[in-house]
PDB file of C-alpha atoms in Angstrom:
ATOM      1  CA  MET E  17      58.459  64.878  80.481  1.00 50.00           C
ATOM      2  CA  LEU E  18      58.238  67.443  77.790  1.00 52.00           C
ATOM      3  CA  ASN E  19      61.630  66.361  76.619  1.00 57.00           C
ATOM      4  CA  LYS E  20      60.149  63.117  75.476  1.00 56.00           C
ATOM      5  CA  TYR E  21      57.647  64.682  73.068  1.00 60.00           C
ATOM      6  CA  ALA E  22      58.493  68.316  72.304  1.00 66.00           C
ATOM      7  CA  ARG E  23      62.106  67.633  71.506  1.00 67.00           C
ATOM      8  CA  ALA E  24      61.298  65.128  68.829  1.00 73.00           C
ATOM      9  CA  PHE E  25      58.669  67.413  67.223  1.00 75.00           C
ATOM     10  CA  PHE E  26      60.966  70.551  67.127  1.00 73.00           C
ATOM     11  CA  THR E  27      63.856  68.392  65.891  1.00 75.00           C
ATOM     12  CA  ARG E  28      61.802  67.521  62.889  1.00 81.00           C
ATOM     13  CA  VAL E  29      60.723  71.059  62.331  1.00 83.00           C
ATOM     14  CA  LEU E  30      64.180  72.491  62.641  1.00 83.00           C
ATOM     15  CA  THR E  31      65.985  69.885  60.392  1.00 89.00           C
ATOM     16  CA  PRO E  32      65.721  71.938  57.193  1.00 91.00           C
ATOM     17  CA  PHE E  33      67.145  75.013  58.976  1.00 90.00           C
ATOM     18  CA  ALA E  34      69.991  72.910  60.431  1.00 90.00           C
ATOM     19  CA  ALA E  35      70.779  71.614  56.869  1.00 92.00           C
ATOM     20  CA  LEU E  36      70.880  75.246  55.595  1.00 92.00           C
ATOM     21  CA  LEU E  37      73.332  76.289  58.288  1.00 92.00           C
ATOM     22  CA  LEU E  38      75.675  73.289  57.319  1.00 92.00           C
ATOM     23  CA  ARG E  39      75.549  74.317  53.619  1.00 92.00           C
ATOM     24  CA  LEU E  40      76.564  77.837  54.663  1.00 93.00           C
ATOM     25  CA  GLY E  41      79.585  76.452  56.554  1.00 92.00           C
ATOM     26  CA  VAL E  42      78.298  77.137  60.086  1.00 93.00           C
ATOM     27  CA  SER E  43      79.611  74.581  62.708  1.00 92.00           C
ATOM     28  CA  PRO E  44      77.455  73.112  65.434  1.00 92.00           C
ATOM     29  CA  ASP E  45      79.859  74.448  68.014  1.00 93.00           C
ATOM     30  CA  ALA E  46      79.298  77.960  66.674  1.00 94.00           C
ATOM     31  CA  VAL E  47      75.503  77.584  67.008  1.00 94.00           C
ATOM     32  CA  THR E  48      75.828  76.358  70.505  1.00 93.00           C
ATOM     33  CA  LEU E  49      77.996  79.452  71.520  1.00 95.00           C
ATOM     34  CA  ILE E  50      75.873  81.966  69.658  1.00 95.00           C
ATOM     35  CA  GLY E  51      72.678  80.507  71.115  1.00 95.00           C
ATOM     36  CA  THR E  52      74.021  80.660  74.686  1.00 96.00           C
ATOM     37  CA  ALA E  53      75.198  84.074  74.242  1.00 96.00           C
ATOM     38  CA  GLY E  54      71.731  85.152  72.901  1.00 96.00           C
ATOM     39  CA  VAL E  55      69.961  83.597  75.880  1.00 96.00           C
ATOM     40  CA  MET E  56      72.278  85.283  78.345  1.00 97.00           C
ATOM     41  CA  ALA E  57      71.830  88.732  76.637  1.00 96.00           C
ATOM     42  CA  GLY E  58      68.019  88.265  76.694  1.00 96.00           C
ATOM     43  CA  ALA E  59      67.993  87.268  80.345  1.00 97.00           C
ATOM     44  CA  LEU E  60      70.655  89.527  81.816  1.00 97.00           C
ATOM     45  CA  VAL E  61      69.798  92.604  79.775  1.00 97.00           C
ATOM     46  CA  PHE E  62      66.049  92.641  79.528  1.00 98.00           C
ATOM     47  CA  PHE E  63      64.896  90.762  82.734  1.00 98.00           C
ATOM     48  CA  PRO E  64      66.723  93.056  85.275  1.00 97.00           C
ATOM     49  CA  MET E  65      64.979  96.052  83.672  1.00 96.00           C
ATOM     50  CA  GLY E  66      61.593  94.355  83.897  1.00 95.00           C
ATOM     51  CA  GLU E  67      61.280  93.957  80.113  1.00 96.00           C
ATOM     52  CA  PHE E  68      60.004  90.374  80.465  1.00 97.00           C
ATOM     53  CA  PHE E  69      58.068  90.235  77.112  1.00 97.00           C
ATOM     54  CA  TRP E  70      61.017  91.261  74.917  1.00 97.00           C
ATOM     55  CA  GLY E  71      63.517  89.329  76.943  1.00 97.00           C
ATOM     56  CA  THR E  72      61.375  86.262  76.528  1.00 97.00           C
ATOM     57  CA  ILE E  73      61.148  86.829  72.750  1.00 96.00           C
ATOM     58  CA  VAL E  74      64.999  87.077  72.453  1.00 96.00           C
ATOM     59  CA  ILE E  75      65.541  83.975  74.683  1.00 96.00           C
ATOM     60  CA  THR E  76      62.909  81.990  72.717  1.00 93.00           C
ATOM     61  CA  ILE E  77      64.667  82.730  69.479  1.00 91.00           C
ATOM     62  CA  PHE E  78      68.076  81.613  70.747  1.00 93.00           C
ATOM     63  CA  VAL E  79      66.982  78.695  72.997  1.00 87.00           C
ATOM     64  CA  PHE E  80      66.173  76.542  69.912  1.00 83.00           C
ATOM     65  CA  SER E  81      69.896  76.527  69.144  1.00 85.00           C
ATOM     66  CA  ASP E  82      70.019  73.580  71.706  1.00 80.00           C
ATOM     67  CA  LEU E  83      68.185  71.447  69.162  1.00 83.00           C
ATOM     68  CA  VAL E  84      69.707  72.929  66.113  1.00 90.00           C
ATOM     69  CA  ASP E  85      73.390  72.211  67.031  1.00 89.00           C
ATOM     70  CA  GLY E  86      72.753  68.514  67.767  1.00 86.00           C
ATOM     71  CA  ASN E  87      70.667  68.116  64.596  1.00 88.00           C
ATOM     72  CA  MET E  88      73.577  69.640  62.591  1.00 91.00           C
ATOM     73  CA  ALA E  89      76.080  67.354  64.093  1.00 89.00           C
ATOM     74  CA  ARG E  90      73.980  64.312  63.368  1.00 87.00           C
ATOM     75  CA  GLN E  91      73.348  65.407  59.759  1.00 88.00           C
ATOM     76  CA  ALA E  92      77.101  66.039  59.230  1.00 87.00           C
ATOM     77  CA  GLY E  93      78.099  62.859  61.032  1.00 86.00           C
ATOM     78  CA  ILE E  94      80.397  64.744  63.393  1.00 84.00           C
ATOM     79  CA  SER E  95      78.789  63.955  66.714  1.00 80.00           C
ATOM     80  CA  SER E  96      81.516  63.887  69.367  1.00 85.00           C
ATOM     81  CA  ARG E  97      82.080  63.731  73.140  1.00 89.00           C
ATOM     82  CA  TRP E  98      83.352  67.438  72.994  1.00 91.00           C
ATOM     83  CA  GLY E  99      80.132  68.678  71.325  1.00 88.00           C
ATOM     84  CA  ALA E 100      78.006  66.820  73.933  1.00 88.00           C
ATOM     85  CA  PHE E 101      80.109  68.281  76.781  1.00 92.00           C
ATOM     86  CA  LEU E 102      80.025  71.787  75.413  1.00 92.00           C
ATOM     87  CA  ASP E 103      76.272  71.568  74.792  1.00 91.00           C
ATOM     88  CA  SER E 104      75.527  70.343  78.336  1.00 90.00           C
ATOM     89  CA  THR E 105      77.850  72.809  79.965  1.00 93.00           C
ATOM     90  CA  LEU E 106      76.468  75.784  78.115  1.00 94.00           C
ATOM     91  CA  ASP E 107      72.950  74.671  78.880  1.00 93.00           C
ATOM     92  CA  ARG E 108      73.705  75.092  82.541  1.00 94.00           C
ATOM     93  CA  VAL E 109      75.108  78.562  81.911  1.00 96.00           C
ATOM     94  CA  ALA E 110      72.002  79.699  79.911  1.00 95.00           C
ATOM     95  CA  ASP E 111      69.572  78.182  82.565  1.00 95.00           C
ATOM     96  CA  GLY E 112      71.482  80.037  85.244  1.00 96.00           C
ATOM     97  CA  ALA E 113      71.384  83.333  83.372  1.00 97.00           C
ATOM     98  CA  ILE E 114      67.556  83.146  82.997  1.00 97.00           C
ATOM     99  CA  PHE E 115      66.941  82.750  86.735  1.00 98.00           C
ATOM    100  CA  ALA E 116      69.729  85.236  87.558  1.00 98.00           C
ATOM    101  CA  GLY E 117      67.851  87.660  85.459  1.00 98.00           C
ATOM    102  CA  PHE E 118      64.694  87.242  87.505  1.00 98.00           C
ATOM    103  CA  ALA E 119      66.624  87.385  90.776  1.00 98.00           C
ATOM    104  CA  LEU E 120      68.373  90.701  89.697  1.00 98.00           C
ATOM    105  CA  TRP E 121      64.859  92.106  88.904  1.00 97.00           C
ATOM    106  CA  TYR E 122      63.376  91.229  92.345  1.00 98.00           C
ATOM    107  CA  ALA E 123      66.506  92.381  94.147  1.00 97.00           C
ATOM    108  CA  GLY E 124      66.260  95.786  92.363  1.00 96.00           C
ATOM    109  CA  SER E 125      63.364  97.422  90.882  1.00 95.00           C
ATOM    110  CA  GLY E 126      61.052  94.425  91.602  1.00 95.00           C
ATOM    111  CA  ASP E 127      61.706  95.093  95.318  1.00 96.00           C
ATOM    112  CA  ASP E 128      60.791  91.567  96.585  1.00 97.00           C
ATOM    113  CA  ASN E 129      63.399  89.789  98.605  1.00 97.00           C
ATOM    114  CA  ILE E 130      61.284  86.609  98.911  1.00 98.00           C
ATOM    115  CA  LEU E 131      60.863  86.200  95.131  1.00 98.00           C
ATOM    116  CA  CYS E 132      64.559  87.098  94.701  1.00 98.00           C
ATOM    117  CA  ALA E 133      65.368  84.122  97.028  1.00 98.00           C
ATOM    118  CA  VAL E 134      62.881  81.865  95.153  1.00 98.00           C
ATOM    119  CA  ALA E 135      64.486  82.723  91.899  1.00 98.00           C
ATOM    120  CA  ILE E 136      67.967  81.992  93.334  1.00 98.00           C
ATOM    121  CA  PHE E 137      66.687  78.598  94.612  1.00 98.00           C
ATOM    122  CA  CYS E 138      65.275  77.880  91.112  1.00 97.00           C
ATOM    123  CA  LEU E 139      68.783  78.566  89.730  1.00 97.00           C
ATOM    124  CA  ALA E 140      70.612  76.429  92.243  1.00 97.00           C
ATOM    125  CA  SER E 141      68.071  73.609  92.247  1.00 95.00           C
ATOM    126  CA  GLY E 142      68.109  73.396  88.489  1.00 94.00           C
ATOM    127  CA  GLN E 143      71.918  73.005  88.509  1.00 95.00           C
ATOM    128  CA  VAL E 144      71.737  70.331  91.151  1.00 95.00           C
ATOM    129  CA  VAL E 145      68.986  68.494  89.417  1.00 94.00           C
ATOM    130  CA  SER E 146      71.131  68.234  86.289  1.00 92.00           C
ATOM    131  CA  TYR E 147      74.138  67.311  88.330  1.00 94.00           C
ATOM    132  CA  THR E 148      72.431  64.410  90.143  1.00 94.00           C
ATOM    133  CA  LYS E 149      71.714  62.698  86.866  1.00 92.00           C
ATOM    134  CA  ALA E 150      75.124  63.362  85.345  1.00 92.00           C
ATOM    135  CA  ARG E 151      76.918  62.133  88.518  1.00 94.00           C
ATOM    136  CA  GLY E 152      74.672  59.069  88.841  1.00 95.00           C
ATOM    137  CA  GLU E 153      75.400  58.103  85.190  1.00 93.00           C
ATOM    138  CA  SER E 154      79.139  58.710  85.689  1.00 93.00           C
ATOM    139  CA  ILE E 155      79.122  55.954  88.344  1.00 93.00           C
ATOM    140  CA  GLY E 156      77.466  53.576  85.982  1.00 93.00           C
ATOM    141  CA  LEU E 157      73.777  53.952  87.037  1.00 94.00           C
ATOM    142  CA  PRO E 158      70.965  54.466  84.533  1.00 94.00           C
ATOM    143  CA  VAL E 159      69.148  57.071  86.774  1.00 93.00           C
ATOM    144  CA  ALA E 160      65.911  55.759  85.180  1.00 92.00           C
ATOM    145  CA  VAL E 161      63.408  58.366  86.341  1.00 90.00           C
ATOM    146  CA  ASN E 162      61.320  60.979  84.587  1.00 82.00           C
ATOM    147  CA  GLY E 163      61.370  63.905  87.044  1.00 87.00           C
ATOM    148  CA  LEU E 164      58.352  66.114  87.710  1.00 91.00           C
ATOM    149  CA  VAL E 165      60.037  69.268  86.519  1.00 92.00           C
ATOM    150  CA  GLU E 166      63.129  68.802  84.258  1.00 91.00           C
ATOM    151  CA  ARG E 167      64.896  71.251  82.139  1.00 90.00           C
ATOM    152  CA  ALA E 168      62.247  71.564  79.449  1.00 88.00           C
ATOM    153  CA  GLU E 169      59.483  72.069  82.104  1.00 92.00           C
ATOM    154  CA  ARG E 170      61.513  74.797  83.918  1.00 94.00           C
ATOM    155  CA  LEU E 171      62.141  76.654  80.702  1.00 93.00           C
ATOM    156  CA  VAL E 172      58.556  76.430  79.406  1.00 93.00           C
ATOM    157  CA  ILE E 173      56.897  77.309  82.700  1.00 96.00           C
ATOM    158  CA  SER E 174      59.228  80.289  83.495  1.00 97.00           C
ATOM    159  CA  LEU E 175      59.499  81.761  80.038  1.00 96.00           C
ATOM    160  CA  VAL E 176      55.796  81.478  79.203  1.00 97.00           C
ATOM    161  CA  ALA E 177      54.881  83.183  82.519  1.00 97.00           C
ATOM    162  CA  ALA E 178      57.608  85.817  81.976  1.00 97.00           C
ATOM    163  CA  GLY E 179      56.393  86.540  78.472  1.00 97.00           C
ATOM    164  CA  LEU E 180      52.771  86.956  79.546  1.00 97.00           C
ATOM    165  CA  ALA E 181      53.737  88.913  82.645  1.00 97.00           C
ATOM    166  CA  GLY E 182      55.528  91.315  80.318  1.00 96.00           C
ATOM    167  CA  LEU E 183      52.242  92.142  78.740  1.00 96.00           C
ATOM    168  CA  HIS E 184      51.539  94.190  81.866  1.00 94.00           C
ATOM    169  CA  LYS E 185      53.582  96.997  80.277  1.00 92.00           C
ATOM    170  CA  PHE E 186      51.185  96.967  77.369  1.00 93.00           C
ATOM    171  CA  GLY E 187      48.263  97.647  79.509  1.00 93.00           C
ATOM    172  CA  VAL E 188      46.998  94.092  80.405  1.00 94.00           C
ATOM    173  CA  PRO E 189      46.027  94.340  84.123  1.00 94.00           C
ATOM    174  CA  GLY E 190      46.885  91.824  86.838  1.00 93.00           C
ATOM    175  CA  ILE E 191      48.843  89.510  84.465  1.00 96.00           C
ATOM    176  CA  ASP E 192      52.134  90.299  86.168  1.00 94.00           C
ATOM    177  CA  VAL E 193      51.155  87.911  88.920  1.00 96.00           C
ATOM    178  CA  LEU E 194      51.891  84.953  86.618  1.00 97.00           C
ATOM    179  CA  LEU E 195      55.689  85.211  87.018  1.00 97.00           C
ATOM    180  CA  PRO E 196      55.756  84.910  90.772  1.00 97.00           C
ATOM    181  CA  ILE E 197      53.378  81.844  90.629  1.00 98.00           C
ATOM    182  CA  ALA E 198      55.584  80.319  87.996  1.00 98.00           C
ATOM    183  CA  LEU E 199      58.720  80.707  90.069  1.00 98.00           C
ATOM    184  CA  TRP E 200      57.057  79.042  93.007  1.00 98.00           C
ATOM    185  CA  ILE E 201      55.900  76.216  90.790  1.00 97.00           C
ATOM    186  CA  VAL E 202      59.416  75.727  89.312  1.00 97.00           C
ATOM    187  CA  ALA E 203      60.911  75.937  92.906  1.00 97.00           C
ATOM    188  CA  VAL E 204      58.636  73.294  94.332  1.00 97.00           C
ATOM    189  CA  GLY E 205      58.781  71.082  91.168  1.00 96.00           C
ATOM    190  CA  SER E 206      62.636  71.268  91.145  1.00 96.00           C
ATOM    191  CA  LEU E 207      62.714  70.164  94.729  1.00 96.00           C
ATOM    192  CA  VAL E 208      60.446  67.267  94.038  1.00 96.00           C
ATOM    193  CA  THR E 209      62.551  66.327  91.009  1.00 96.00           C
ATOM    194  CA  LEU E 210      65.708  66.378  92.983  1.00 96.00           C
ATOM    195  CA  ILE E 211      64.198  64.176  95.702  1.00 96.00           C
ATOM    196  CA  GLN E 212      63.068  61.735  92.925  1.00 96.00           C
ATOM    197  CA  ARG E 213      66.515  61.546  91.408  1.00 96.00           C
ATOM    198  CA  VAL E 214      68.279  61.076  94.802  1.00 96.00           C
ATOM    199  CA  VAL E 215      65.941  58.326  95.808  1.00 96.00           C
ATOM    200  CA  THR E 216      66.365  56.673  92.359  1.00 96.00           C
ATOM    201  CA  VAL E 217      70.148  56.742  92.664  1.00 96.00           C
ATOM    202  CA  ARG E 218      70.022  55.440  96.127  1.00 96.00           C
ATOM    203  CA  ARG E 219      67.841  52.461  94.994  1.00 96.00           C
ATOM    204  CA  GLU E 220      69.880  51.817  91.940  1.00 96.00           C
ATOM    205  CA  SER E 221      73.267  51.967  93.710  1.00 95.00           C
ATOM    206  CA  ALA E 222      71.907  49.545  96.356  1.00 95.00           C
ATOM    207  CA  GLU E 223      70.838  47.233  93.663  1.00 94.00           C
ATOM    208  CA  ALA E 224      74.130  47.453  91.769  1.00 93.00           C
ATOM    209  CA  ASP E 225      76.141  46.890  94.974  1.00 93.00           C
ATOM    210  CA  ALA E 226      73.999  43.844  95.910  1.00 93.00           C
ATOM    211  CA  ALA E 227      74.383  42.431  92.326  1.00 91.00           C
ATOM    212  CA  GLU E 228      78.214  42.925  92.414  1.00 88.00           C
ATOM    213  CA  ALA E 229      78.393  41.305  95.923  1.00 89.00           C
ATOM    214  CA  ALA E 230      76.377  38.302  94.597  1.00 89.00           C
ATOM    215  CA  VAL E 231      78.843  37.823  91.803  1.00 88.00           C
ATOM    216  CA  THR E 232      82.155  38.536  93.637  1.00 82.00           C
ATOM    217  CA  GLY E 233      81.116  36.914  96.921  1.00 68.00           C
ATOM    218  CA  PRO E 234      81.363  33.224  95.761  1.00 60.00           C
ATOM    219  CA  ALA E 235      84.442  34.036  93.704  1.00 56.00           C
ATOM    220  CA  ALA E 236      86.088  35.573  96.665  1.00 52.00           C
ATOM    221  CA  ALA E 237      85.171  32.612  98.939  1.00 49.00           C
ATOM    222  CA  ASP E 238      86.546  30.175  96.303  1.00 57.00           C
ATOM    223  CA  SER E 239      89.717  32.246  96.092  1.00 55.00           C
ATOM    224  CA  ALA E 240      90.122  32.218  99.872  1.00 47.00           C
ATOM    225  CA  GLY E 241      89.550  28.413 100.045  1.00 49.00           C
ATOM    226  CA  SER E 242      92.083  27.832  97.322  1.00 52.00           C
ATOM    227  CA  ALA E 243      94.618  29.877  99.235  1.00 48.00           C
ATOM    228  CA  GLY E 244      93.877  28.008 102.424  1.00 48.00           C
ATOM    229  CA  GLN E 245      94.326  24.659 100.724  1.00 49.00           C
ATOM    230  CA  GLY E 246      97.571  25.765  99.265  1.00 47.00           C
ATOM    231  CA  SER E 247      98.963  26.898 102.655  1.00 41.00           C
ATOM    232  CA  GLU E 248      97.830  23.523 104.232  1.00 40.00           C
ATOM    233  CA  ALA E 249      99.715  21.692 101.604  1.00 40.00           C
ATOM    234  CA  ASP E 250     102.874  23.657 102.132  1.00 40.00           C
ATOM    235  CA  ARG E 251     102.727  22.718 105.749  1.00 40.00           C
TER     236      ARG E 251
END
């Protein structure tokens, strides 16, 4: 849901920066790789140490590369299938790193196996939610559904909560509870979104199969009839 509005806004805001990078000779693929590396560093270095505030700051700086690289490709007129593939693949890597960082914290110093499991579920469900749409589209279905918690929602909810929870180290009392709440929200929302997409793909595939049968059925029947007439004439 956030993708529809926030993405368009930040694309306009970041357009001058994307143009500057192009003038400096930076390629969109380089921005994609650097952005992913920055997100992974913020998540896998800071989060396992419980430094949620600084980890979120680092991740937020680099996560906008996901908008900048595409903007650069469009401005330069070099959009390609490879660029789209690389961007989507590294998005999954970055998302996985964020929730892996949470899981490492709760498996270690955070000392909460349940929240560790919830973070792992968020990681896995996020990957599967993305896969269901990609797989549905690969077999020719539109997968026309806006899920309850898609990638933008997962990132905003988890990173805002992590950043605020990190203020606990600056003396803000009780605020660290926001991260567990956010992880549960993302987990439940991802499950609902997964169900929405599976149901949508099931409905769209049934409609597509029915439409195909309606078109090929009479043609197949005519073909069979013609074949029968021909064999009768031969006899």
